[in-house]
Amino acid sequence: MSTVDINQLLNQMRHMAAQADKKPSDILQGDSQGIAFGNVLKDSINAVNDVQKGASGMATKFELGDPSVDLTDVMVELQKASVSFEAMKQVRNKLLNAYKDVMSMQV
């Protein structure tokens, strides 16, 4: 089962925030590789899915009476899954709003 490292997640968010603060010309000149938005989004969705699967697996083990699984660990994993899903929904909502704004612009 994979667990989410909070420090790693925060570092990724800081890196993405720093990339967002750059001017488009800086990004094109300074980073020949670039970061595909679709890949970042796909990886994020997969990470949320993995967290949810892990939490569900722990809950199932606890329900079946596995002595190696503690109730507090199950509750923490379920909360992590809930928070990550909520964050993903908020990102989706922001993306949809941005898309609607762009589509309503007159050319």
XYZ file of N, CA, C and O in Angstrom:
428
model
N 0.851 -1.179 0.000
C 0.000 0.000 0.000
C 0.892 1.236 0.000
O 1.883 1.299 0.690
N 0.528 2.206 -0.809
C 1.326 3.429 -0.872
C 0.713 4.485 0.033
O -0.494 4.617 0.142
N 1.581 5.215 0.701
C 1.117 6.311 1.542
C 1.609 7.606 0.935
O 2.613 7.639 0.235
N 0.901 8.664 1.206
C 1.257 9.969 0.673
C 2.196 10.646 1.663
O 1.901 10.757 2.841
N 3.346 11.076 1.171
C 4.291 11.809 1.990
C 3.925 13.287 1.902
O 3.998 13.890 0.836
N 3.507 13.855 3.016
C 3.035 15.242 3.050
C 4.130 16.201 2.603
O 3.870 17.144 1.841
N 5.370 15.969 3.030
C 6.465 16.870 2.638
C 6.696 16.828 1.140
O 6.931 17.856 0.513
N 6.621 15.631 0.559
C 6.800 15.514 -0.889
C 5.674 16.230 -1.617
O 5.903 16.933 -2.599
N 4.457 16.085 -1.136
C 3.306 16.749 -1.738
C 3.446 18.270 -1.652
O 3.197 18.976 -2.632
N 3.886 18.768 -0.500
C 4.084 20.210 -0.344
C 5.180 20.722 -1.268
O 5.051 21.804 -1.861
N 6.257 19.948 -1.422
C 7.331 20.356 -2.332
C 6.838 20.410 -3.772
O 7.197 21.323 -4.521
N 6.012 19.443 -4.166
C 5.458 19.459 -5.515
C 4.558 20.669 -5.711
O 4.592 21.313 -6.764
N 3.753 20.995 -4.697
C 2.859 22.150 -4.804
C 3.664 23.440 -4.901
O 3.313 24.336 -5.670
N 4.744 23.538 -4.124
C 5.593 24.733 -4.180
C 6.246 24.859 -5.552
O 6.342 25.957 -6.099
N 6.709 23.734 -6.102
C 7.324 23.753 -7.421
C 6.319 24.202 -8.475
O 6.634 25.022 -9.338
N 5.095 23.683 -8.381
C 4.065 24.067 -9.348
C 3.686 25.533 -9.187
O 3.445 26.229 -10.177
N 3.656 26.023 -7.950
C 3.356 27.438 -7.723
C 4.459 28.316 -8.301
O 4.186 29.364 -8.889
N 5.718 27.888 -8.159
C 6.827 28.648 -8.725
C 6.750 28.651 -10.247
O 7.007 29.673 -10.889
N 6.362 27.525 -10.835
C 6.199 27.460 -12.287
C 5.063 28.374 -12.733
O 5.150 29.009 -13.774
N 4.005 28.451 -11.951
C 2.864 29.285 -12.318
C 3.214 30.768 -12.253
O 2.646 31.574 -12.987
N 4.153 31.134 -11.372
C 4.538 32.535 -11.233
C 5.453 33.020 -12.348
O 5.614 34.216 -12.542
N 6.053 32.094 -13.086
C 6.954 32.488 -14.169
C 6.176 33.056 -15.342
O 5.024 32.713 -15.569
N 6.841 33.905 -16.093
C 6.247 34.428 -17.323
C 6.294 33.331 -18.385
O 7.193 32.487 -18.361
N 5.366 33.333 -19.325
C 5.391 32.303 -20.364
C 6.704 32.250 -21.135
O 7.177 31.188 -21.486
N 7.319 33.406 -21.390
C 8.594 33.405 -22.124
C 9.696 32.748 -21.299
O 10.567 32.079 -21.845
N 9.667 32.929 -19.959
C 10.662 32.290 -19.096
C 10.519 30.776 -19.137
O 11.506 30.045 -19.145
N 9.302 30.307 -19.156
C 9.062 28.869 -19.163
C 9.548 28.264 -20.469
O 10.208 27.230 -20.484
N 9.258 28.935 -21.585
C 9.657 28.394 -22.878
C 11.170 28.409 -23.051
O 11.747 27.483 -23.609
N 11.824 29.457 -22.566
C 13.269 29.557 -22.739
C 14.024 28.705 -21.733
O 14.994 28.059 -22.074
N 13.578 28.689 -20.501
C 14.338 28.037 -19.442
C 14.105 26.552 -19.322
O 14.916 25.843 -18.744
N 13.044 26.034 -19.843
C 12.718 24.633 -19.640
C 12.393 23.989 -20.976
O 11.274 24.070 -21.449
N 13.379 23.354 -21.571
C 13.157 22.773 -22.892
C 12.272 21.544 -22.821
O 11.603 21.197 -23.781
N 12.273 20.852 -21.670
C 11.439 19.673 -21.516
C 9.971 20.056 -21.363
O 9.117 19.486 -22.003
N 9.692 20.983 -20.509
C 8.324 21.392 -20.253
C 7.576 20.360 -19.434
O 8.018 19.239 -19.263
N 6.452 20.756 -18.929
C 5.601 19.857 -18.160
C 4.243 19.847 -18.843
O 3.606 20.880 -18.971
N 3.820 18.685 -19.271
C 2.528 18.573 -19.936
C 1.429 18.634 -18.885
O 1.435 17.881 -17.914
N 0.502 19.559 -19.080
C -0.582 19.739 -18.124
C -1.407 18.467 -17.985
O -1.788 18.077 -16.884
N -1.662 17.818 -19.095
C -2.448 16.584 -19.059
C -1.789 15.505 -18.226
O -2.465 14.779 -17.486
N -0.467 15.405 -18.320
C 0.250 14.400 -17.528
C 0.198 14.716 -16.038
O 0.041 13.818 -15.212
N 0.345 15.993 -15.701
C 0.268 16.394 -14.296
C -1.119 16.101 -13.742
O -1.260 15.559 -12.643
N -2.137 16.420 -14.515
C -3.504 16.175 -14.075
C -3.768 14.679 -13.920
O -4.352 14.237 -12.922
N -3.314 13.903 -14.895
C -3.503 12.448 -14.844
C -2.788 11.850 -13.640
O -3.350 11.010 -12.922
N -1.554 12.278 -13.388
C -0.805 11.774 -12.241
C -1.482 12.135 -10.927
O -1.512 11.329 -9.986
N -2.039 13.334 -10.861
C -2.733 13.762 -9.647
C -3.983 12.926 -9.403
O -4.251 12.510 -8.269
N -4.734 12.676 -10.452
C -5.938 11.859 -10.319
C -5.573 10.437 -9.906
O -6.224 9.841 -9.044
N -4.506 9.901 -10.492
C -4.061 8.556 -10.119
C -3.602 8.503 -8.664
O -3.839 7.513 -7.968
N -2.949 9.568 -8.189
C -2.508 9.608 -6.797
C -3.702 9.617 -5.851
O -3.706 8.911 -4.830
N -4.725 10.394 -6.187
C -5.945 10.421 -5.357
C -6.599 9.047 -5.372
O -7.039 8.540 -4.330
N -6.640 8.411 -6.528
C -7.217 7.085 -6.636
C -6.451 6.077 -5.778
O -7.059 5.239 -5.097
N -5.125 6.158 -5.796
C -4.315 5.252 -4.991
C -4.576 5.443 -3.500
O -4.658 4.465 -2.743
N -4.702 6.697 -3.074
C -4.980 6.975 -1.666
C -6.338 6.395 -1.280
O -6.489 5.786 -0.207
N -7.330 6.548 -2.149
C -8.652 6.019 -1.853
C -8.652 4.492 -1.797
O -9.281 3.900 -0.924
N -7.942 3.866 -2.730
C -7.850 2.400 -2.714
C -7.159 1.911 -1.444
O -7.579 0.922 -0.843
N -6.097 2.586 -1.058
C -5.380 2.200 0.163
C -6.247 2.326 1.398
O -6.258 1.438 2.259
N -6.980 3.415 1.483
C -7.860 3.616 2.636
C -8.975 2.577 2.659
O -9.307 2.030 3.713
N -9.516 2.287 1.501
C -10.575 1.284 1.419
C -10.040 -0.097 1.799
O -10.708 -0.858 2.500
N -8.840 -0.406 1.349
C -8.223 -1.683 1.701
C -7.977 -1.808 3.190
O -8.219 -2.863 3.786
N -7.493 -0.729 3.807
C -7.276 -0.753 5.259
C -8.586 -0.922 6.001
O -8.660 -1.675 6.979
N -9.622 -0.230 5.550
C -10.926 -0.339 6.210
C -11.459 -1.770 6.102
O -12.002 -2.316 7.075
N -11.287 -2.375 4.945
C -11.744 -3.750 4.758
C -10.984 -4.703 5.665
O -11.588 -5.588 6.293
N -9.667 -4.519 5.756
C -8.873 -5.368 6.655
C -9.327 -5.219 8.100
O -9.422 -6.197 8.842
N -9.592 -3.971 8.503
C -10.041 -3.744 9.875
C -11.392 -4.400 10.126
O -11.607 -5.015 11.169
N -12.295 -4.282 9.149
C -13.617 -4.885 9.295
C -13.539 -6.407 9.386
O -14.359 -7.035 10.059
N -12.553 -6.994 8.712
C -12.393 -8.449 8.754
C -11.651 -8.911 9.998
O -11.493 -10.113 10.213
N -11.206 -7.968 10.811
C -10.582 -8.314 12.083
C -9.088 -8.539 12.025
O -8.540 -9.222 12.891
N -8.416 -7.986 11.044
C -6.961 -8.119 10.944
C -6.321 -7.405 12.137
O -6.500 -6.203 12.323
N -5.564 -8.138 12.970
C -4.987 -7.518 14.171
C -3.858 -6.527 13.873
O -3.505 -5.721 14.735
N -3.305 -6.549 12.677
C -2.211 -5.635 12.351
C -2.702 -4.242 11.963
O -1.903 -3.329 11.795
N -4.020 -4.087 11.803
C -4.591 -2.800 11.389
C -5.253 -2.138 12.586
O -6.141 -2.712 13.222
N -4.819 -0.924 12.873
C -5.339 -0.173 14.016
C -6.446 0.776 13.545
O -6.376 1.330 12.443
N -7.447 0.980 14.383
C -8.578 1.846 14.030
C -8.122 3.274 13.737
O -8.609 3.905 12.793
N -7.174 3.788 14.517
C -6.725 5.169 14.287
C -6.048 5.308 12.925
O -6.239 6.317 12.249
N -5.281 4.289 12.519
C -4.648 4.336 11.204
C -5.697 4.334 10.093
O -5.565 5.041 9.095
N -6.736 3.530 10.284
C -7.814 3.470 9.297
C -8.500 4.827 9.188
O -8.740 5.324 8.079
N -8.791 5.442 10.317
C -9.470 6.741 10.306
C -8.603 7.821 9.657
O -9.102 8.648 8.902
N -7.296 7.795 9.932
C -6.394 8.777 9.335
C -6.354 8.588 7.823
O -6.430 9.563 7.049
N -6.243 7.344 7.356
C -6.205 7.079 5.916
C -7.511 7.487 5.244
O -7.503 8.021 4.131
N -8.631 7.226 5.896
C -9.922 7.629 5.326
C -10.037 9.146 5.240
O -10.582 9.677 4.260
N -9.518 9.856 6.228
C -9.544 11.318 6.181
C -8.623 11.849 5.086
O -8.963 12.801 4.390
N -7.454 11.222 4.916
C -6.547 11.624 3.835
C -7.235 11.449 2.485
O -7.146 12.315 1.606
N -7.927 10.322 2.324
C -8.630 10.052 1.070
C -9.727 11.089 0.845
O -9.908 11.586 -0.263
N -10.430 11.425 1.897
C -11.509 12.404 1.792
C -10.972 13.789 1.419
O -11.523 14.462 0.535
N -9.907 14.202 2.077
C -9.327 15.520 1.811
C -8.766 15.577 0.400
O -8.950 16.563 -0.325
N -8.076 14.502 -0.043
C -7.525 14.550 -1.399
C -8.617 14.565 -2.444
O -8.494 15.239 -3.454
N -9.713 13.854 -2.206
C -10.807 13.868 -3.165
C -11.467 15.243 -3.205
O -11.802 15.759 -4.269
N -11.638 15.854 -2.054
C -12.224 17.201 -1.992
C -11.334 18.194 -2.730
O -11.840 19.051 -3.457
N -10.028 18.092 -2.545
C -9.104 18.993 -3.247
C -9.188 18.779 -4.753
O -9.179 19.746 -5.525
N -9.301 17.531 -5.171
C -9.411 17.246 -6.601
C -10.710 17.827 -7.165
O -10.720 18.375 -8.270
N -11.790 17.740 -6.400
C -13.049 18.326 -6.857
C -12.941 19.839 -6.993
O -13.471 20.422 -7.941
N -12.237 20.481 -6.068
C -12.067 21.932 -6.140
C -11.240 22.330 -7.361
O -11.555 23.315 -8.033
N -10.212 21.558 -7.656
C -9.414 21.827 -8.853
C -10.274 21.659 -10.097
O -10.225 22.472 -11.022
N -11.078 20.607 -10.122
C -11.972 20.389 -11.263
C -12.929 21.569 -11.431
O -13.130 22.066 -12.546
N -13.496 22.039 -10.332
C -14.423 23.165 -10.404
C -13.733 24.424 -10.932
O -14.298 25.156 -11.751
N -12.503 24.668 -10.484
C -11.758 25.835 -10.967
C -11.453 25.696 -12.457
O -11.535 26.667 -13.204
N -11.088 24.496 -12.884
C -10.807 24.275 -14.302
C -12.055 24.494 -15.150
O -11.994 25.094 -16.229
N -13.183 24.003 -14.678
C -14.431 24.199 -15.419
C -14.803 25.673 -15.507
O -15.238 26.149 -16.559
N -14.626 26.393 -14.412
C -14.919 27.834 -14.429
C -13.993 28.567 -15.392
O -14.431 29.454 -16.135
N -12.709 28.201 -15.380
C -11.766 28.837 -16.301
C -12.129 28.514 -17.752
O -12.079 29.392 -18.619
N -12.522 27.277 -18.012
C -12.921 26.893 -19.355
C -14.151 27.687 -19.814
O -14.196 28.197 -20.939
N -15.128 27.819 -18.923
C -16.335 28.581 -19.274
C -15.991 30.046 -19.536
O -16.546 30.658 -20.455
N -15.076 30.607 -18.726
C -14.659 31.992 -18.937
C -13.982 32.172 -20.292
O -14.245 33.137 -21.002
N -13.118 31.243 -20.631
C -12.410 31.333 -21.916
C -13.404 31.178 -23.063
O -13.348 31.895 -24.076
N -14.338 30.244 -22.934
C -15.295 30.014 -24.007
C -16.278 31.166 -24.181
O -16.803 31.378 -25.275
N -16.512 31.921 -23.121
C -17.442 33.043 -23.236
C -16.760 34.322 -23.719
O -17.445 35.326 -23.979
N -15.432 34.310 -23.843
C -14.725 35.486 -24.355
C -15.031 35.677 -25.835
O -15.140 34.727 -26.587
N -15.142 36.933 -26.197
C -15.350 37.228 -27.605
C -14.006 37.449 -28.279
O -13.126 38.084 -27.723
N -13.878 36.916 -29.474
C -12.595 36.994 -30.183
C -12.523 38.263 -30.991
O -13.394 38.756 -31.562
